[in-house]
Amino acid sequence: MRAADIADDIQRVLFTDEQVQARVAELAARVDADYAERDVLLVGVLNGALMVMADLSRAMSRHCAMDWMAVSSYGSGTRSSGVVRFLKDLTVDIEGRHVLVVEDIIDTGLTLSYLVSNLRSRQPASLNILTMFRKPDAATTEVEVKYVGFDIPNEFVVGYGLDFAGHYRNLRDVVTLAPHVYS
Ligand code: PRP
């Protein structure tokens, strides 16, 4: 789905599909170079990271392994609740592995700080973070992030895996929604 398909719902397009894909390709080239001597395990954080995992891994020119975790902090609203729920664990043991956590967005940072401390306790050989989007003005917790697609304003955005009440994940572009959508 493209922004033009749902023009009525959209307030502003922040990034087009083409801009997102160009940035993903740049990040993939950096990941390829940084992990040239190491086998990387990409750990996607469901559900939002679905798109960036698919695109990043396919834009890479090296092998990677993939696994998934699911946590939730949002419920169905537009703000972080501050409560992180652990919904699905990894299927592999990460002890001694080179782990790259792949996120769609860092908002308050609560989800990631919870995840990072949980994953560190499993003693991976290395642990880095990649996020497609980050809201610096919303951060309440500092988390060290190695790869950032785009820093964005503190607005609610959807598309490219990011949802509002379960919709818009399959929108290729990244947009803010018109006020009537929320009412
Ligand atoms: C989103 C996103 C991050 C988290 C970021 O997940 O994927 O995991 O919120 O917010 P934070 O930095 O304030 O913790 P969400 O809980 O919406 O689940 P989803 O990926 O299934 O949409």
PDB file of C-alpha atoms and ligand atoms in Angstrom:
ATOM      1  CA  MET A   1       0.000   0.000   0.000  1.00  0.00           C
ATOM      2  CA  ARG A   2       1.254   3.472  -0.882  1.00  0.00           C
ATOM      3  CA  ALA A   3       0.367   6.831   0.715  1.00  0.00           C
ATOM      4  CA  ALA A   4      -1.589   7.785  -2.401  1.00  0.00           C
ATOM      5  CA  ASP A   5      -3.888   4.798  -1.845  1.00  0.00           C
ATOM      6  CA  ILE A   6      -5.089   6.204   1.493  1.00  0.00           C
ATOM      7  CA  ALA A   7      -4.602   9.931   0.910  1.00  0.00           C
ATOM      8  CA  ASP A   8      -7.612  10.851   3.105  1.00  0.00           C
ATOM      9  CA  ASP A   9      -5.999   9.293   6.171  1.00  0.00           C
ATOM     10  CA  ILE A  10      -2.690  11.085   5.805  1.00  0.00           C
ATOM     11  CA  GLN A  11      -1.529  14.360   7.259  1.00  0.00           C
ATOM     12  CA  ARG A  12       2.083  14.318   6.092  1.00  0.00           C
ATOM     13  CA  VAL A  13       4.514  11.958   4.388  1.00  0.00           C
ATOM     14  CA  LEU A  14       7.781  11.858   6.337  1.00  0.00           C
ATOM     15  CA  PHE A  15       9.608   9.333   4.184  1.00  0.00           C
ATOM     16  CA  THR A  16       8.664   7.720   0.915  1.00  0.00           C
ATOM     17  CA  ASP A  17       9.254   4.051   0.253  1.00  0.00           C
ATOM     18  CA  GLU A  18      12.159   5.053  -1.996  1.00  0.00           C
ATOM     19  CA  GLN A  19      13.813   7.077   0.779  1.00  0.00           C
ATOM     20  CA  VAL A  20      13.339   4.234   3.248  1.00  0.00           C
ATOM     21  CA  GLN A  21      14.802   1.665   0.857  1.00  0.00           C
ATOM     22  CA  ALA A  22      17.796   3.867   0.073  1.00  0.00           C
ATOM     23  CA  ARG A  23      18.533   4.226   3.776  1.00  0.00           C
ATOM     24  CA  VAL A  24      18.091   0.493   4.403  1.00  0.00           C
ATOM     25  CA  ALA A  25      20.657  -0.192   1.670  1.00  0.00           C
ATOM     26  CA  GLU A  26      23.142   2.141   3.373  1.00  0.00           C
ATOM     27  CA  LEU A  27      22.604   0.455   6.733  1.00  0.00           C
ATOM     28  CA  ALA A  28      22.958  -2.994   5.173  1.00  0.00           C
ATOM     29  CA  ALA A  29      26.312  -2.017   3.637  1.00  0.00           C
ATOM     30  CA  ARG A  30      27.540  -0.859   7.056  1.00  0.00           C
ATOM     31  CA  VAL A  31      26.343  -4.056   8.723  1.00  0.00           C
ATOM     32  CA  ASP A  32      28.057  -6.135   6.018  1.00  0.00           C
ATOM     33  CA  ALA A  33      31.327  -4.292   6.608  1.00  0.00           C
ATOM     34  CA  ASP A  34      31.133  -4.333  10.409  1.00  0.00           C
ATOM     35  CA  TYR A  35      30.347  -8.048  10.560  1.00  0.00           C
ATOM     36  CA  ALA A  36      32.740  -9.117   7.811  1.00  0.00           C
ATOM     37  CA  GLU A  37      34.696 -11.295  10.252  1.00  0.00           C
ATOM     38  CA  ARG A  38      31.761 -12.437  12.405  1.00  0.00           C
ATOM     39  CA  ASP A  39      28.560 -14.431  11.879  1.00  0.00           C
ATOM     40  CA  VAL A  40      25.716 -12.095  12.737  1.00  0.00           C
ATOM     41  CA  LEU A  41      22.402 -13.143  14.244  1.00  0.00           C
ATOM     42  CA  LEU A  42      19.659 -10.622  13.490  1.00  0.00           C
ATOM     43  CA  VAL A  43      17.060 -10.523  16.261  1.00  0.00           C
ATOM     44  CA  GLY A  44      13.871  -8.860  15.091  1.00  0.00           C
ATOM     45  CA  VAL A  45      11.463  -7.366  17.595  1.00  0.00           C
ATOM     46  CA  LEU A  46       7.954  -8.273  16.539  1.00  0.00           C
ATOM     47  CA  ASN A  47       5.690  -7.047  15.187  1.00  0.00           C
ATOM     48  CA  GLY A  48       6.990  -3.735  13.938  1.00  0.00           C
ATOM     49  CA  ALA A  49      10.438  -4.904  12.831  1.00  0.00           C
ATOM     50  CA  LEU A  50       8.981  -7.290  10.262  1.00  0.00           C
ATOM     51  CA  MET A  51       9.567  -4.934   7.325  1.00  0.00           C
ATOM     52  CA  VAL A  52      13.018  -3.698   8.288  1.00  0.00           C
ATOM     53  CA  MET A  53      14.181  -7.274   8.994  1.00  0.00           C
ATOM     54  CA  ALA A  54      12.974  -8.442   5.603  1.00  0.00           C
ATOM     55  CA  ASP A  55      14.493  -5.523   3.715  1.00  0.00           C
ATOM     56  CA  LEU A  56      17.735  -5.225   5.687  1.00  0.00           C
ATOM     57  CA  SER A  57      18.546  -8.925   5.503  1.00  0.00           C
ATOM     58  CA  ARG A  58      17.880  -9.046   1.759  1.00  0.00           C
ATOM     59  CA  ALA A  59      19.921  -5.887   1.152  1.00  0.00           C
ATOM     60  CA  MET A  60      22.911  -7.525   2.852  1.00  0.00           C
ATOM     61  CA  SER A  61      25.456  -9.308   0.692  1.00  0.00           C
ATOM     62  CA  ARG A  62      26.567 -11.695   3.463  1.00  0.00           C
ATOM     63  CA  HIS A  63      24.910 -14.566   5.277  1.00  0.00           C
ATOM     64  CA  CYS A  64      22.947 -13.823   8.411  1.00  0.00           C
ATOM     65  CA  ALA A  65      20.844 -15.868  10.796  1.00  0.00           C
ATOM     66  CA  MET A  66      17.497 -14.542  12.011  1.00  0.00           C
ATOM     67  CA  ASP A  67      15.373 -15.000  15.090  1.00  0.00           C
ATOM     68  CA  TRP A  68      12.478 -13.118  16.665  1.00  0.00           C
ATOM     69  CA  MET A  69      11.305 -11.801  19.997  1.00  0.00           C
ATOM     70  CA  ALA A  70       8.014 -10.182  20.832  1.00  0.00           C
ATOM     71  CA  VAL A  71       7.475  -7.582  23.512  1.00  0.00           C
ATOM     72  CA  SER A  72       4.779  -4.994  23.753  1.00  0.00           C
ATOM     73  CA  SER A  73       4.672  -1.573  25.352  1.00  0.00           C
ATOM     74  CA  TYR A  74       1.902   0.254  23.539  1.00  0.00           C
ATOM     75  CA  GLY A  75      -1.448  -1.509  23.745  1.00  0.00           C
ATOM     76  CA  SER A  76      -3.663   0.001  21.077  1.00  0.00           C
ATOM     77  CA  GLY A  77      -3.103   3.705  21.827  1.00  0.00           C
ATOM     78  CA  THR A  78      -0.556   6.137  20.447  1.00  0.00           C
ATOM     79  CA  ARG A  79       1.693   6.545  23.519  1.00  0.00           C
ATOM     80  CA  SER A  80       4.089   4.250  25.357  1.00  0.00           C
ATOM     81  CA  SER A  81       2.434   2.819  28.439  1.00  0.00           C
ATOM     82  CA  GLY A  82       5.780   2.316  30.131  1.00  0.00           C
ATOM     83  CA  VAL A  83       4.815  -1.294  30.700  1.00  0.00           C
ATOM     84  CA  VAL A  84       6.856  -3.804  28.733  1.00  0.00           C
ATOM     85  CA  ARG A  85       5.286  -7.204  28.298  1.00  0.00           C
ATOM     86  CA  PHE A  86       7.367 -10.158  27.160  1.00  0.00           C
ATOM     87  CA  LEU A  87       5.254 -12.113  24.648  1.00  0.00           C
ATOM     88  CA  LYS A  88       7.675 -14.384  22.769  1.00  0.00           C
ATOM     89  CA  ASP A  89      11.235 -15.472  23.459  1.00  0.00           C
ATOM     90  CA  LEU A  90      14.040 -16.364  21.062  1.00  0.00           C
ATOM     91  CA  THR A  91      14.208 -19.910  19.794  1.00  0.00           C
ATOM     92  CA  VAL A  92      18.033 -20.024  19.820  1.00  0.00           C
ATOM     93  CA  ASP A  93      20.656 -19.724  22.551  1.00  0.00           C
ATOM     94  CA  ILE A  94      22.627 -16.504  21.986  1.00  0.00           C
ATOM     95  CA  GLU A  95      25.531 -17.265  24.315  1.00  0.00           C
ATOM     96  CA  GLY A  96      28.717 -16.542  22.366  1.00  0.00           C
ATOM     97  CA  ARG A  97      26.792 -15.241  19.325  1.00  0.00           C
ATOM     98  CA  HIS A  98      27.129 -11.837  17.663  1.00  0.00           C
ATOM     99  CA  VAL A  99      23.647 -10.391  18.060  1.00  0.00           C
ATOM    100  CA  LEU A 100      22.214  -7.412  16.218  1.00  0.00           C
ATOM    101  CA  VAL A 101      18.801  -6.407  17.562  1.00  0.00           C
ATOM    102  CA  VAL A 102      16.606  -4.971  14.801  1.00  0.00           C
ATOM    103  CA  GLU A 103      13.866  -2.540  15.811  1.00  0.00           C
ATOM    104  CA  ASP A 104      11.414  -0.459  13.815  1.00  0.00           C
ATOM    105  CA  ILE A 105      11.295   2.458  16.247  1.00  0.00           C
ATOM    106  CA  ILE A 106      12.736   3.685  19.525  1.00  0.00           C
ATOM    107  CA  ASP A 107      10.355   6.028  21.247  1.00  0.00           C
ATOM    108  CA  THR A 108      10.874   6.284  25.020  1.00  0.00           C
ATOM    109  CA  GLY A 109      13.586   3.614  24.891  1.00  0.00           C
ATOM    110  CA  LEU A 110      11.814   1.539  27.561  1.00  0.00           C
ATOM    111  CA  THR A 111      11.329  -1.493  25.354  1.00  0.00           C
ATOM    112  CA  LEU A 112      14.912  -1.580  24.216  1.00  0.00           C
ATOM    113  CA  SER A 113      16.482  -1.020  27.608  1.00  0.00           C
ATOM    114  CA  TYR A 114      14.414  -3.918  28.925  1.00  0.00           C
ATOM    115  CA  LEU A 115      15.440  -6.079  25.975  1.00  0.00           C
ATOM    116  CA  VAL A 116      19.109  -5.173  26.141  1.00  0.00           C
ATOM    117  CA  SER A 117      19.472  -6.015  29.810  1.00  0.00           C
ATOM    118  CA  ASN A 118      17.591  -9.270  29.261  1.00  0.00           C
ATOM    119  CA  LEU A 119      19.747 -10.245  26.264  1.00  0.00           C
ATOM    120  CA  ARG A 120      23.037  -9.221  27.909  1.00  0.00           C
ATOM    121  CA  SER A 121      22.349 -11.605  30.772  1.00  0.00           C
ATOM    122  CA  ARG A 122      22.502 -14.454  28.224  1.00  0.00           C
ATOM    123  CA  GLN A 123      26.143 -13.577  27.477  1.00  0.00           C
ATOM    124  CA  PRO A 124      26.254 -12.969  23.730  1.00  0.00           C
ATOM    125  CA  ALA A 125      29.743 -12.383  22.278  1.00  0.00           C
ATOM    126  CA  SER A 126      28.519  -8.942  21.182  1.00  0.00           C
ATOM    127  CA  LEU A 127      25.238  -7.069  21.208  1.00  0.00           C
ATOM    128  CA  ASN A 128      24.379  -4.113  18.991  1.00  0.00           C
ATOM    129  CA  ILE A 129      21.177  -2.314  18.096  1.00  0.00           C
ATOM    130  CA  LEU A 130      19.771  -1.197  14.760  1.00  0.00           C
ATOM    131  CA  THR A 131      16.603   0.853  14.555  1.00  0.00           C
ATOM    132  CA  MET A 132      14.946   2.260  11.467  1.00  0.00           C
ATOM    133  CA  PHE A 133      13.446   5.227  13.333  1.00  0.00           C
ATOM    134  CA  ARG A 134      14.261   7.002  16.575  1.00  0.00           C
ATOM    135  CA  LYS A 135      12.557   9.871  18.412  1.00  0.00           C
ATOM    136  CA  PRO A 136      15.312  11.680  20.322  1.00  0.00           C
ATOM    137  CA  ASP A 137      12.834  14.057  21.997  1.00  0.00           C
ATOM    138  CA  ALA A 138      10.784  11.206  23.445  1.00  0.00           C
ATOM    139  CA  ALA A 139      13.663   9.350  25.098  1.00  0.00           C
ATOM    140  CA  THR A 140      13.294   8.745  28.818  1.00  0.00           C
ATOM    141  CA  THR A 141      16.020   6.087  28.880  1.00  0.00           C
ATOM    142  CA  GLU A 142      19.389   6.281  27.153  1.00  0.00           C
ATOM    143  CA  VAL A 143      20.196   3.242  25.046  1.00  0.00           C
ATOM    144  CA  GLU A 144      23.323   2.995  22.920  1.00  0.00           C
ATOM    145  CA  VAL A 145      22.256   2.421  19.321  1.00  0.00           C
ATOM    146  CA  LYS A 146      24.834   1.598  16.669  1.00  0.00           C
ATOM    147  CA  TYR A 147      22.699   2.010  13.540  1.00  0.00           C
ATOM    148  CA  VAL A 148      19.859   4.518  13.118  1.00  0.00           C
ATOM    149  CA  GLY A 149      17.871   4.890   9.910  1.00  0.00           C
ATOM    150  CA  PHE A 150      16.263   8.243  10.650  1.00  0.00           C
ATOM    151  CA  ASP A 151      15.811  10.461  13.673  1.00  0.00           C
ATOM    152  CA  ILE A 152      12.246  11.784  13.584  1.00  0.00           C
ATOM    153  CA  PRO A 153      10.163  14.365  15.475  1.00  0.00           C
ATOM    154  CA  ASN A 154       8.132  13.313  18.502  1.00  0.00           C
ATOM    155  CA  GLU A 155       4.970  12.623  16.513  1.00  0.00           C
ATOM    156  CA  PHE A 156       2.975   9.434  16.083  1.00  0.00           C
ATOM    157  CA  VAL A 157       3.991   7.873  12.778  1.00  0.00           C
ATOM    158  CA  VAL A 158       2.765   4.808  10.928  1.00  0.00           C
ATOM    159  CA  GLY A 159       3.860   2.738   7.965  1.00  0.00           C
ATOM    160  CA  TYR A 160       6.806   0.448   7.247  1.00  0.00           C
ATOM    161  CA  GLY A 161       5.818  -1.875  10.094  1.00  0.00           C
ATOM    162  CA  LEU A 162       4.497   0.821  12.437  1.00  0.00           C
ATOM    163  CA  ASP A 163       0.810   0.520  13.200  1.00  0.00           C
ATOM    164  CA  PHE A 164      -2.130   2.391  14.620  1.00  0.00           C
ATOM    165  CA  ALA A 165      -4.578  -0.049  16.206  1.00  0.00           C
ATOM    166  CA  GLY A 166      -3.288  -2.814  13.970  1.00  0.00           C
ATOM    167  CA  HIS A 167      -3.517  -0.939  10.675  1.00  0.00           C
ATOM    168  CA  TYR A 168      -0.968   0.793   8.387  1.00  0.00           C
ATOM    169  CA  ARG A 169       1.890  -1.682   8.967  1.00  0.00           C
ATOM    170  CA  ASN A 170       1.724  -2.572   5.275  1.00  0.00           C
ATOM    171  CA  LEU A 171       1.992   1.040   4.150  1.00  0.00           C
ATOM    172  CA  ARG A 172       5.306   1.399   2.318  1.00  0.00           C
ATOM    173  CA  ASP A 173       5.699   5.093   3.122  1.00  0.00           C
ATOM    174  CA  VAL A 174       6.072   6.539   6.627  1.00  0.00           C
ATOM    175  CA  VAL A 175       3.435   9.134   7.482  1.00  0.00           C
ATOM    176  CA  THR A 176       1.572  11.012  10.199  1.00  0.00           C
ATOM    177  CA  LEU A 177      -2.178  10.469  10.302  1.00  0.00           C
ATOM    178  CA  ALA A 178      -4.956  13.007   9.863  1.00  0.00           C
ATOM    179  CA  PRO A 179      -6.758  13.880  13.144  1.00  0.00           C
ATOM    180  CA  HIS A 180     -10.034  12.267  12.021  1.00  0.00           C
ATOM    181  CA  VAL A 181      -8.351   8.855  11.988  1.00  0.00           C
ATOM    182  CA  TYR A 182      -7.946   8.976  15.771  1.00  0.00           C
ATOM    183  CA  SER A 183     -11.521   9.993  16.533  1.00  0.00           C
TER     184      SER A 183
HETATM  185  C1  PRP B   1       6.885  -0.406  19.359  1.00  0.00           C
HETATM  186  C2  PRP B   1       8.221  -0.562  18.663  1.00  0.00           C
HETATM  187  C3  PRP B   1       9.182  -0.716  19.790  1.00  0.00           C
HETATM  188  C4  PRP B   1       8.544   0.070  20.909  1.00  0.00           C
HETATM  189  C5  PRP B   1       9.243   1.362  21.067  1.00  0.00           C
HETATM  190  O1  PRP B   1       6.393  -1.679  19.610  1.00  0.00           O
HETATM  191  O2  PRP B   1       8.245  -1.665  17.811  1.00  0.00           O
HETATM  192  O3  PRP B   1       9.337  -2.078  20.144  1.00  0.00           O
HETATM  193  O4  PRP B   1       7.183   0.280  20.572  1.00  0.00           O
HETATM  194  O5  PRP B   1       8.672   2.141  22.083  1.00  0.00           O
HETATM  195  P1  PRP B   1       9.488   2.586  23.377  1.00  0.00           P
HETATM  196  O6  PRP B   1      10.852   3.041  22.931  1.00  0.00           O
HETATM  197  O7  PRP B   1       8.671   3.728  23.921  1.00  0.00           O
HETATM  198  O8  PRP B   1       9.551   1.446  24.318  1.00  0.00           O
HETATM  199  P2  PRP B   1       4.888  -1.940  20.028  1.00  0.00           P
HETATM  200  O9  PRP B   1       4.847  -2.188  21.503  1.00  0.00           O
HETATM  201  O10 PRP B   1       4.029  -0.868  19.456  1.00  0.00           O
HETATM  202  O11 PRP B   1       4.563  -3.318  19.359  1.00  0.00           O
HETATM  203  P3  PRP B   1       4.516  -3.672  17.783  1.00  0.00           P
HETATM  204  O12 PRP B   1       5.935  -3.685  17.296  1.00  0.00           O
HETATM  205  O13 PRP B   1       3.908  -5.016  17.776  1.00  0.00           O
HETATM  206  O14 PRP B   1       3.686  -2.631  17.086  1.00  0.00           O
END
